[in-house]
Amino acid sequence: MSTTPDAAPPAAAPPHDDDSARLAALGYESHFRRDMSLWANFSLGFTYLSPVVGIYALFAFSLATAGPPMLWALVIAGIGQLLVALVFGEIVSQYPVSGGIYPWARRLWGRRWAWMSGWIYLFALLATIASVSYGAGPYAASMLGFEPTATTTIGCALAVLLIATLINLSGTRWLSLAAIIGFSAELVGALVVGVWLLATERHHGLGVLFDGQGTGAGGSYAAAFLAASLIGIYQYYGFEACGDVAEEVRDPARRIPKAMRMTIYVGGAAATFITLALVLSVADFGAVISGKDADPVTTALTAAFGPTMVKVILGIVLISFVSCAMSLQAAASRLTYAYARDDMIVGSRILARFSAARHVPPYALLLAAVLPALLVIGSKVSADALTKIISFASLGIYLGFQMVVLAALRARLRGWRPSGPFTLGRWGLVVNAAALVYGVLAMINMSWPRTPDVPWYDNYIVPLGGAVVIVLGLVYMTVTRHYGRGDAPAGDAIPAKQGAGA
């Protein structure tokens, strides 16, 4: 049985006999408190997905690239990621263990595959925490009346990181409450803003959703749409965070698959609705496409609400950024803790330590704060370097996802039959294969070079970033062989007669 090395056992958590017995059967004893309800678990996934953060960040680029039809990218990506969420739901229902992608890949394939899956995903999470915190900087500066310079942006980003870290260090109960508050503020804000824009600033009919407004005229519109579709690809992750905290949820085998699906349904609907409202509220598409109006979101909001109310909206946006950073930190810290609990990474003795008072892994949480903070501070020296690091983040998250999806497909073909309360039954193989196809196509789209006028290494920055992280992981694995440590089960999803993979 895997235990926390060199750490005094925390105070006993409230009894949940069935959950504890199921976890013990999987080889673990948990020190987390099961204080997270279904709604809190869903809220954690929703705030990680964060419709406001994703849409506001990429709306201008997507509209300028492919015009109003870029909205359909949200629908396509939503369907694709729902397939992934269904596969994850089956896995977490059978293996409700903290850490998500790493322990899932460990049970489905083996130690090496799991180690690399977690390594890639952890890098991506840390870069995403930095990007979300940095992205909050200009909104915080504007709301507080500061000039959004590089220095004030960094200062505000570090403040966002600090708030998120303090919430996470307070324990699961406070994390749950903060997630629900963040979800409520973001959803109400999105609905109010969307309804008001449609009521007061609507300049177009629904027909514009099928009119590219002349984008892609110099080449293929399909290519323009694929480039703009990054808004959908970047939007639909966060549902996996519901599974990262599996040991903090009561009856996780049933509740977490449901929370994952709710994250896609509600988050996707909110993102699509606010995108629709913004598209129909843009008075001059030509100005956005030409670059004359580089920030159509602020233009539309200011026209609809005026400068005073825009401050209130910016406050809601800022809450969304803080909630998103908080949820990302929670996911990264649980992944780190899961690694350390199995002695799979340098510093495991420290990173696996647990707070007896708060029932959280404080050093894993601090890692998920300090490393993103260093990336943010490093932008003072080279914003370009930060951009290059962050450019890998979404590809890394998708790659981590697809390593689990591939592991699940391989395990099915070798005899694995999901045995948790949630299963897809005879549709499982079809959904699993379709999820893999979607994920591979999405990664190709993210990696496709689209800036031929820049140096080749900038044009291929996304796949190069992924290659660097993978090579570093392979070197680490070869030198330290941490992947072989620990006695937690690995590859046991596949029936013994088929063999369990490395």
Coordinates of C-alpha atoms in Angstrom, one line a residue:
M1 CA 0.0 0.0 0.0
S2 CA 1.3 3.4 -0.9
T3 CA 1.8 5.9 2.0
T4 CA 3.2 9.3 2.5
P5 CA 6.9 9.0 3.2
D6 CA 8.5 10.5 6.3
A7 CA 5.4 12.5 7.2
A8 CA 3.4 12.2 10.4
P9 CA -0.1 11.0 9.8
P10 CA -2.6 13.8 9.8
A11 CA -5.7 13.8 12.0
A12 CA -8.2 11.3 10.9
A13 CA -10.7 12.5 8.2
P14 CA -14.4 12.0 8.7
P15 CA -15.4 8.4 7.9
H16 CA -16.7 7.5 4.5
D17 CA -16.4 3.8 4.8
D18 CA -17.3 2.8 1.2
D19 CA -15.0 5.4 -0.3
S20 CA -12.1 4.5 2.0
A21 CA -12.5 0.8 1.3
R22 CA -12.6 1.3 -2.4
L23 CA -9.5 3.5 -2.3
A24 CA -7.7 0.9 -0.1
A25 CA -8.6 -1.8 -2.7
L26 CA -6.8 0.4 -5.2
G27 CA -3.7 0.5 -3.1
Y28 CA -4.0 3.8 -1.3
E29 CA -4.8 5.4 2.0
S30 CA -6.0 9.0 1.7
H31 CA -5.5 11.8 4.2
F32 CA -7.7 14.3 2.3
R33 CA -11.0 15.3 3.7
R34 CA -14.0 14.4 1.5
D35 CA -15.5 17.9 1.9
M36 CA -16.3 18.5 -1.8
S37 CA -19.9 18.1 -3.0
L38 CA -21.0 17.4 -6.5
W39 CA -21.7 21.1 -7.1
A40 CA -18.3 22.1 -5.7
N41 CA -16.6 19.5 -7.9
F42 CA -18.4 20.7 -11.0
S43 CA -17.6 24.4 -10.0
L44 CA -13.9 23.5 -9.8
G45 CA -14.1 22.1 -13.4
F46 CA -16.1 25.1 -14.6
T47 CA -13.8 27.7 -13.2
Y48 CA -10.8 25.9 -14.7
L49 CA -12.6 25.8 -18.1
S50 CA -13.7 29.4 -17.5
P51 CA -15.7 30.6 -20.4
V52 CA -14.9 34.3 -19.7
V53 CA -11.2 33.8 -19.6
G54 CA -11.0 31.7 -22.7
I55 CA -13.4 33.8 -24.8
Y56 CA -12.2 37.2 -23.8
A57 CA -8.6 36.2 -24.5
L58 CA -9.1 34.9 -28.0
F59 CA -12.3 36.5 -29.3
A60 CA -10.5 39.3 -31.2
F61 CA -8.0 37.0 -32.9
S62 CA -10.7 34.5 -34.0
L63 CA -13.1 37.1 -35.3
A64 CA -10.3 38.9 -37.2
T65 CA -9.1 35.6 -38.7
A66 CA -12.4 33.9 -39.8
G67 CA -15.2 36.4 -39.1
P68 CA -18.4 35.5 -37.3
P69 CA -18.5 31.8 -38.4
M70 CA -15.7 31.2 -35.9
L71 CA -18.5 30.6 -33.4
W72 CA -19.0 27.1 -34.8
A73 CA -15.5 26.2 -33.7
L74 CA -16.9 26.2 -30.1
V75 CA -19.6 23.7 -31.1
I76 CA -17.2 21.4 -32.9
A77 CA -14.6 21.4 -30.0
G78 CA -17.4 21.0 -27.5
I79 CA -18.5 17.8 -29.1
G80 CA -14.9 16.5 -29.5
Q81 CA -14.0 17.2 -25.8
L82 CA -17.3 15.7 -24.6
L83 CA -16.1 12.4 -26.1
V84 CA -12.8 12.8 -24.1
A85 CA -14.8 13.6 -21.0
L86 CA -16.9 10.4 -21.4
V87 CA -13.7 8.3 -21.7
F88 CA -12.3 10.0 -18.6
G89 CA -15.6 9.4 -16.8
E90 CA -15.3 5.7 -17.3
I91 CA -11.7 5.7 -16.0
V92 CA -12.2 7.8 -12.9
S93 CA -15.3 5.8 -12.1
Q94 CA -13.1 2.7 -11.8
Y95 CA -10.0 4.5 -10.5
P96 CA -11.1 7.4 -8.2
V97 CA -7.6 8.4 -7.2
S98 CA -6.2 11.9 -6.8
G99 CA -3.9 13.1 -9.5
G100 CA -6.0 12.4 -12.5
I101 CA -4.0 11.7 -15.7
Y102 CA -1.0 10.2 -14.0
P103 CA -2.7 7.5 -11.9
W104 CA -5.2 6.8 -14.7
A105 CA -2.3 6.2 -17.2
R106 CA -0.5 4.1 -14.6
R107 CA -3.4 1.7 -14.2
L108 CA -4.2 1.5 -17.9
W109 CA -0.7 1.1 -19.4
G110 CA 2.2 1.1 -16.9
R111 CA 4.8 3.1 -15.0
R112 CA 6.8 4.7 -17.9
W113 CA 3.7 5.8 -19.9
A114 CA 2.2 7.2 -16.7
W115 CA 5.3 9.0 -15.7
M116 CA 5.6 10.7 -19.1
S117 CA 1.9 11.5 -19.2
G118 CA 2.1 13.2 -15.9
W119 CA 5.4 15.0 -16.7
I120 CA 3.9 16.6 -19.9
Y121 CA 0.6 17.5 -18.2
L122 CA 2.4 19.0 -15.1
F123 CA 4.6 21.2 -17.4
A124 CA 1.4 22.3 -19.2
L125 CA -0.5 23.1 -16.0
L126 CA 2.4 25.2 -14.6
A127 CA 2.7 27.2 -17.8
T128 CA -1.1 27.7 -17.9
I129 CA -1.2 29.0 -14.4
A130 CA 1.4 31.5 -15.4
S131 CA -0.5 32.5 -18.5
V132 CA -3.8 32.9 -16.7
S133 CA -2.2 35.0 -13.9
Y134 CA -0.4 37.1 -16.4
G135 CA -3.6 37.5 -18.5
A136 CA -5.4 38.8 -15.4
G137 CA -2.8 41.6 -15.0
P138 CA -4.2 44.1 -17.5
Y139 CA -7.8 43.6 -16.3
A140 CA -6.7 44.2 -12.7
A141 CA -4.6 47.2 -13.6
S142 CA -7.5 48.7 -15.6
M143 CA -10.0 48.1 -12.8
L144 CA -7.7 49.7 -10.2
G145 CA -6.9 52.6 -12.5
F146 CA -3.3 51.7 -13.1
E147 CA -1.5 52.1 -16.4
P148 CA -1.2 48.5 -17.7
T149 CA 2.6 48.6 -18.0
A150 CA 4.8 45.5 -17.9
T151 CA 5.6 46.2 -14.2
T152 CA 2.0 46.7 -13.1
T153 CA 0.9 43.7 -15.1
I154 CA 3.5 41.5 -13.4
G155 CA 2.6 42.9 -10.0
C156 CA -1.1 42.2 -10.5
A157 CA -0.3 38.7 -11.8
L158 CA 1.6 37.9 -8.7
A159 CA -1.2 39.2 -6.5
V160 CA -3.6 36.9 -8.4
L161 CA -1.2 34.0 -7.8
L162 CA -1.0 34.8 -4.1
I163 CA -4.8 35.0 -3.6
A164 CA -5.2 31.6 -5.4
T165 CA -2.5 30.0 -3.3
L166 CA -3.9 31.2 0.0
I167 CA -7.3 29.8 -0.9
N168 CA -5.8 26.5 -1.8
L169 CA -3.7 26.3 1.3
S170 CA -6.9 26.9 3.4
G171 CA -8.2 23.4 2.6
T172 CA -10.8 21.6 0.6
R173 CA -13.7 23.3 2.3
W174 CA -12.5 26.8 1.4
L175 CA -11.5 25.7 -2.1
S176 CA -15.0 24.3 -2.6
L177 CA -16.6 27.5 -1.4
A178 CA -14.3 29.7 -3.6
A179 CA -15.0 27.5 -6.6
I180 CA -18.8 27.8 -6.1
I181 CA -18.5 31.6 -5.7
G182 CA -16.3 31.8 -8.8
F183 CA -18.7 29.7 -10.8
S184 CA -21.7 31.7 -9.7
A185 CA -20.1 35.1 -10.4
E186 CA -18.8 34.0 -13.8
L187 CA -22.1 32.3 -15.0
V188 CA -24.3 35.2 -13.8
G189 CA -21.8 37.7 -15.3
A190 CA -21.8 35.9 -18.6
L191 CA -25.6 35.7 -18.7
V192 CA -26.1 39.3 -17.7
V193 CA -23.5 40.6 -20.1
G194 CA -24.8 38.5 -23.0
V195 CA -28.5 39.4 -22.5
W196 CA -27.7 43.1 -22.2
L197 CA -25.5 43.1 -25.3
L198 CA -28.3 41.3 -27.3
A199 CA -30.9 43.7 -25.9
T200 CA -29.0 47.0 -26.4
E201 CA -26.1 46.5 -28.8
R202 CA -27.2 44.0 -31.4
H203 CA -26.2 45.2 -34.8
H204 CA -26.7 42.0 -36.9
G205 CA -29.0 39.1 -37.5
L206 CA -28.1 35.4 -37.1
G207 CA -27.2 35.2 -40.8
V208 CA -23.8 36.7 -40.1
L209 CA -22.8 33.4 -38.5
F210 CA -22.5 32.0 -42.0
D211 CA -20.7 35.0 -43.5
G212 CA -16.9 35.1 -43.3
Q213 CA -16.9 38.9 -44.1
G214 CA -14.1 38.5 -46.6
T215 CA -11.7 36.7 -44.3
G216 CA -9.5 34.1 -46.0
A217 CA -9.9 35.9 -49.3
G218 CA -6.2 35.6 -50.1
G219 CA -6.3 31.8 -49.7
S220 CA -8.5 29.1 -48.4
Y221 CA -11.3 30.0 -46.0
A222 CA -11.0 26.5 -44.5
A223 CA -7.4 27.4 -43.5
A224 CA -8.7 30.6 -41.9
F225 CA -11.4 28.8 -40.0
L226 CA -9.0 26.2 -38.7
A227 CA -6.7 28.9 -37.4
A228 CA -9.6 30.7 -35.8
S229 CA -10.9 27.5 -34.3
L230 CA -8.2 27.7 -31.7
I231 CA -10.7 29.6 -29.6
G232 CA -12.7 26.3 -29.3
I233 CA -9.7 24.1 -28.8
Y234 CA -8.3 26.3 -26.1
Q235 CA -11.7 26.6 -24.4
Y236 CA -12.7 23.0 -23.6
Y237 CA -10.5 21.7 -20.9
G238 CA -10.9 21.9 -17.2
F239 CA -13.3 18.9 -16.8
E240 CA -10.3 16.7 -15.9
A241 CA -9.8 18.8 -12.8
C242 CA -12.9 17.2 -11.4
G243 CA -11.0 13.9 -11.3
D244 CA -7.7 15.4 -9.9
V245 CA -9.4 15.9 -6.5
A246 CA -11.1 12.4 -6.5
E247 CA -10.1 11.7 -2.9
E248 CA -11.8 14.9 -1.7
V249 CA -15.3 14.0 -3.2
R250 CA -17.9 11.8 -1.6
D251 CA -18.9 8.9 -3.8
P252 CA -16.4 10.0 -6.5
A253 CA -17.0 7.0 -8.7
R254 CA -20.5 8.3 -9.5
R255 CA -20.3 12.0 -8.9
I256 CA -17.1 12.9 -10.8
P257 CA -18.2 11.5 -14.2
K258 CA -21.4 13.5 -13.8
A259 CA -19.4 16.7 -12.8
M260 CA -17.2 16.3 -15.9
R261 CA -20.2 16.1 -18.2
M262 CA -21.8 19.1 -16.5
T263 CA -18.6 21.1 -17.0
I264 CA -18.8 20.5 -20.7
Y265 CA -22.6 21.2 -21.0
V266 CA -22.8 24.3 -18.8
G267 CA -19.3 25.7 -19.6
G268 CA -19.8 25.1 -23.3
A269 CA -23.2 26.7 -23.4
A270 CA -22.0 29.8 -21.5
A271 CA -19.0 30.2 -23.8
T272 CA -21.1 29.8 -26.9
F273 CA -23.7 32.2 -25.6
I274 CA -21.3 35.0 -24.7
T275 CA -19.5 34.5 -28.0
L276 CA -22.8 34.9 -29.9
A277 CA -23.7 38.0 -28.0
L278 CA -20.3 39.6 -28.7
V279 CA -20.4 38.7 -32.4
L280 CA -23.8 40.3 -32.9
S281 CA -22.7 43.3 -30.9
V282 CA -19.7 44.2 -33.0
A283 CA -20.7 47.2 -35.1
D284 CA -17.9 47.0 -37.7
F285 CA -16.5 43.6 -38.6
G286 CA -14.2 45.3 -41.1
A287 CA -12.5 47.3 -38.4
V288 CA -11.8 44.2 -36.4
I289 CA -10.5 42.2 -39.4
S290 CA -8.3 45.1 -40.5
G291 CA -6.9 45.6 -37.0
K292 CA -8.3 49.0 -36.5
D293 CA -10.4 47.7 -33.6
A294 CA -7.9 45.5 -31.9
D295 CA -10.1 45.0 -28.8
P296 CA -13.7 44.5 -29.9
V297 CA -14.7 43.0 -26.5
T298 CA -13.9 46.3 -24.7
T299 CA -15.4 48.3 -27.5
A300 CA -18.7 46.4 -27.3
L301 CA -18.8 46.4 -23.5
T302 CA -18.0 50.1 -23.2
A303 CA -20.7 50.9 -25.8
A304 CA -23.3 48.8 -23.9
F305 CA -22.5 49.6 -20.3
G306 CA -20.5 52.8 -20.3
P307 CA -17.1 53.4 -18.5
T308 CA -18.5 53.0 -15.0
M309 CA -20.3 49.7 -15.4
V310 CA -17.4 48.4 -17.4
K311 CA -15.4 48.6 -14.1
V312 CA -17.9 46.2 -12.5
I313 CA -17.7 43.8 -15.5
L314 CA -13.9 43.9 -15.2
G315 CA -14.3 43.0 -11.6
I316 CA -16.3 39.9 -12.6
V317 CA -13.7 39.1 -15.2
L318 CA -11.0 39.4 -12.6
I319 CA -12.9 37.0 -10.3
S320 CA -13.0 34.6 -13.2
F321 CA -9.2 34.8 -13.7
V322 CA -8.5 34.2 -9.9
S323 CA -10.9 31.3 -9.9
C324 CA -9.3 29.8 -12.9
A325 CA -5.8 30.1 -11.5
M326 CA -7.0 28.6 -8.2
S327 CA -8.5 25.6 -10.0
L328 CA -5.4 25.1 -12.1
Q329 CA -3.3 25.2 -8.9
A330 CA -5.5 22.6 -7.2
A331 CA -5.1 20.3 -10.2
A332 CA -1.3 20.8 -10.5
S333 CA -0.8 20.3 -6.7
R334 CA -2.8 17.0 -6.7
L335 CA -0.9 15.7 -9.7
T336 CA 2.4 16.6 -8.0
Y337 CA 1.3 15.0 -4.7
A338 CA 0.2 11.8 -6.6
Y339 CA 3.7 11.6 -8.2
A340 CA 5.4 12.2 -4.9
R341 CA 3.2 9.7 -3.0
D342 CA 4.4 7.0 -5.4
D343 CA 8.0 8.3 -5.1
M344 CA 8.1 9.1 -8.8
I345 CA 9.9 12.5 -8.8
V346 CA 12.8 14.2 -7.1
G347 CA 11.9 15.8 -3.8
S348 CA 9.1 13.2 -3.2
R349 CA 9.7 13.2 0.6
I350 CA 8.9 16.9 0.8
L351 CA 6.2 17.1 -1.9
A352 CA 4.3 14.2 -0.4
R353 CA 4.0 15.8 3.0
F354 CA 0.6 16.7 4.2
S355 CA -0.8 19.4 6.4
A356 CA -2.5 17.8 9.4
A357 CA -4.6 20.9 10.0
R358 CA -5.7 21.7 6.5
H359 CA -5.7 18.3 4.9
V360 CA -3.8 19.5 1.8
P361 CA -0.3 18.9 0.5
P362 CA 1.3 22.4 1.2
Y363 CA 4.7 21.9 -0.5
A364 CA 3.0 20.6 -3.7
L365 CA 0.8 23.7 -3.6
L366 CA 3.8 25.9 -3.1
L367 CA 5.5 24.3 -6.2
A368 CA 2.3 25.2 -8.2
A369 CA 2.7 28.8 -7.0
V370 CA 6.5 29.4 -7.1
L371 CA 7.3 28.0 -10.6
P372 CA 4.5 30.0 -12.3
A373 CA 5.5 33.1 -10.4
L374 CA 9.1 32.7 -11.7
L375 CA 7.7 32.5 -15.2
V376 CA 5.7 35.7 -14.7
I377 CA 8.7 37.5 -13.2
G378 CA 10.8 36.3 -16.1
S379 CA 8.6 38.2 -18.5
K380 CA 10.2 41.3 -17.2
V381 CA 13.4 40.2 -18.8
S382 CA 11.8 38.6 -21.9
A383 CA 8.1 38.7 -22.6
D384 CA 8.9 36.7 -25.7
A385 CA 10.4 33.9 -23.6
L386 CA 7.2 33.8 -21.5
T387 CA 5.1 33.6 -24.7
K388 CA 7.2 30.7 -26.0
I389 CA 6.8 28.8 -22.8
I390 CA 3.1 29.4 -22.6
S391 CA 2.6 28.5 -26.3
F392 CA 3.3 24.9 -25.3
A393 CA 0.6 24.9 -22.6
S394 CA -2.5 24.0 -24.6
L395 CA -0.6 21.4 -26.7
G396 CA 0.7 19.8 -23.5
I397 CA -2.7 19.6 -22.0
Y398 CA -4.1 18.0 -25.1
L399 CA -1.1 15.6 -25.4
G400 CA -1.6 14.6 -21.7
F401 CA -5.3 13.9 -22.5
Q402 CA -4.6 11.9 -25.5
M403 CA -2.0 9.8 -23.8
V404 CA -4.7 8.6 -21.4
V405 CA -7.2 8.2 -24.3
L406 CA -4.7 6.1 -26.2
A407 CA -3.9 4.1 -23.1
A408 CA -7.6 3.4 -22.6
L409 CA -8.1 2.4 -26.2
R410 CA -5.1 0.1 -26.0
A411 CA -6.3 -1.4 -22.7
R412 CA -9.8 -2.0 -24.3
L413 CA -8.3 -3.8 -27.2
R414 CA -6.3 -6.0 -24.8
G415 CA -9.3 -6.9 -22.7
W416 CA -10.0 -4.1 -20.3
R417 CA -13.7 -3.7 -19.5
P418 CA -14.5 -0.6 -17.4
S419 CA -16.1 -1.8 -14.1
G420 CA -17.0 1.5 -12.3
P421 CA -20.6 2.6 -11.7
F422 CA -20.3 4.8 -14.9
T423 CA -19.6 3.0 -18.2
L424 CA -20.4 3.5 -21.9
G425 CA -21.2 -0.1 -22.4
R426 CA -21.0 -1.3 -26.0
W427 CA -20.4 2.3 -27.2
G428 CA -17.2 2.6 -25.2
L429 CA -14.8 1.4 -28.0
V430 CA -16.5 3.7 -30.6
V431 CA -16.4 6.8 -28.3
N432 CA -12.8 6.0 -27.3
A433 CA -11.6 5.8 -30.9
A434 CA -13.5 9.0 -31.9
A435 CA -12.1 10.9 -28.9
L436 CA -8.6 9.9 -30.0
V437 CA -9.2 11.0 -33.6
Y438 CA -10.5 14.3 -32.4
G439 CA -7.6 14.9 -30.1
V440 CA -5.0 14.1 -32.7
L441 CA -6.6 16.4 -35.2
A442 CA -6.8 19.2 -32.6
M443 CA -3.1 18.8 -31.8
I444 CA -2.2 18.9 -35.5
N445 CA -4.2 22.1 -35.8
M446 CA -2.5 23.7 -32.8
S447 CA 0.9 22.8 -34.1
W448 CA 0.4 23.8 -37.7
P449 CA 2.8 26.6 -38.7
R450 CA 0.9 29.7 -39.7
T451 CA 3.5 32.5 -39.5
P452 CA 5.9 32.0 -42.5
D453 CA 7.3 35.5 -42.2
V454 CA 9.0 34.8 -38.8
P455 CA 12.1 32.7 -38.2
W456 CA 11.4 29.0 -38.5
Y457 CA 11.8 28.3 -34.8
D458 CA 9.0 30.8 -34.1
N459 CA 6.9 29.4 -36.8
Y460 CA 7.2 25.9 -35.3
I461 CA 7.2 27.1 -31.7
V462 CA 4.3 24.9 -30.5
P463 CA 5.6 21.5 -31.7
L464 CA 9.2 22.5 -30.7
G465 CA 8.0 23.3 -27.2
G466 CA 6.3 20.0 -26.9
A467 CA 9.4 18.2 -28.2
V468 CA 11.7 20.0 -25.7
V469 CA 9.5 18.9 -22.8
I470 CA 9.3 15.3 -24.0
V471 CA 13.1 15.1 -24.5
L472 CA 13.7 16.6 -21.1
G473 CA 11.4 14.0 -19.7
L474 CA 13.1 11.1 -21.5
V475 CA 16.5 12.3 -20.2
Y476 CA 15.1 12.6 -16.7
M477 CA 13.6 9.1 -16.9
T478 CA 16.9 7.6 -18.2
V479 CA 19.1 9.3 -15.6
T480 CA 17.0 8.9 -12.4
R481 CA 14.7 6.0 -13.2
H482 CA 12.2 7.4 -10.8
Y483 CA 9.4 5.8 -12.8
G484 CA 10.4 2.5 -11.4
R485 CA 10.1 3.4 -7.8
G486 CA 7.1 2.9 -5.6
D487 CA 4.9 -0.2 -5.1
A488 CA 1.6 1.2 -6.3
P489 CA -0.2 -1.0 -8.9
A490 CA 0.5 -0.4 -12.5
G491 CA -0.9 -1.8 -15.7
D492 CA -3.5 -3.9 -13.8
A493 CA -6.4 -2.7 -15.9
I494 CA -5.4 -5.2 -18.6
P495 CA -6.2 -8.9 -17.7
A496 CA -3.1 -10.7 -16.5
K497 CA -3.0 -13.1 -19.4
Q498 CA -2.6 -10.2 -21.8
G499 CA 0.4 -8.7 -20.1
A500 CA 0.5 -5.2 -18.6
G501 CA 2.9 -3.0 -20.5
A502 CA 5.8 -1.0 -19.1

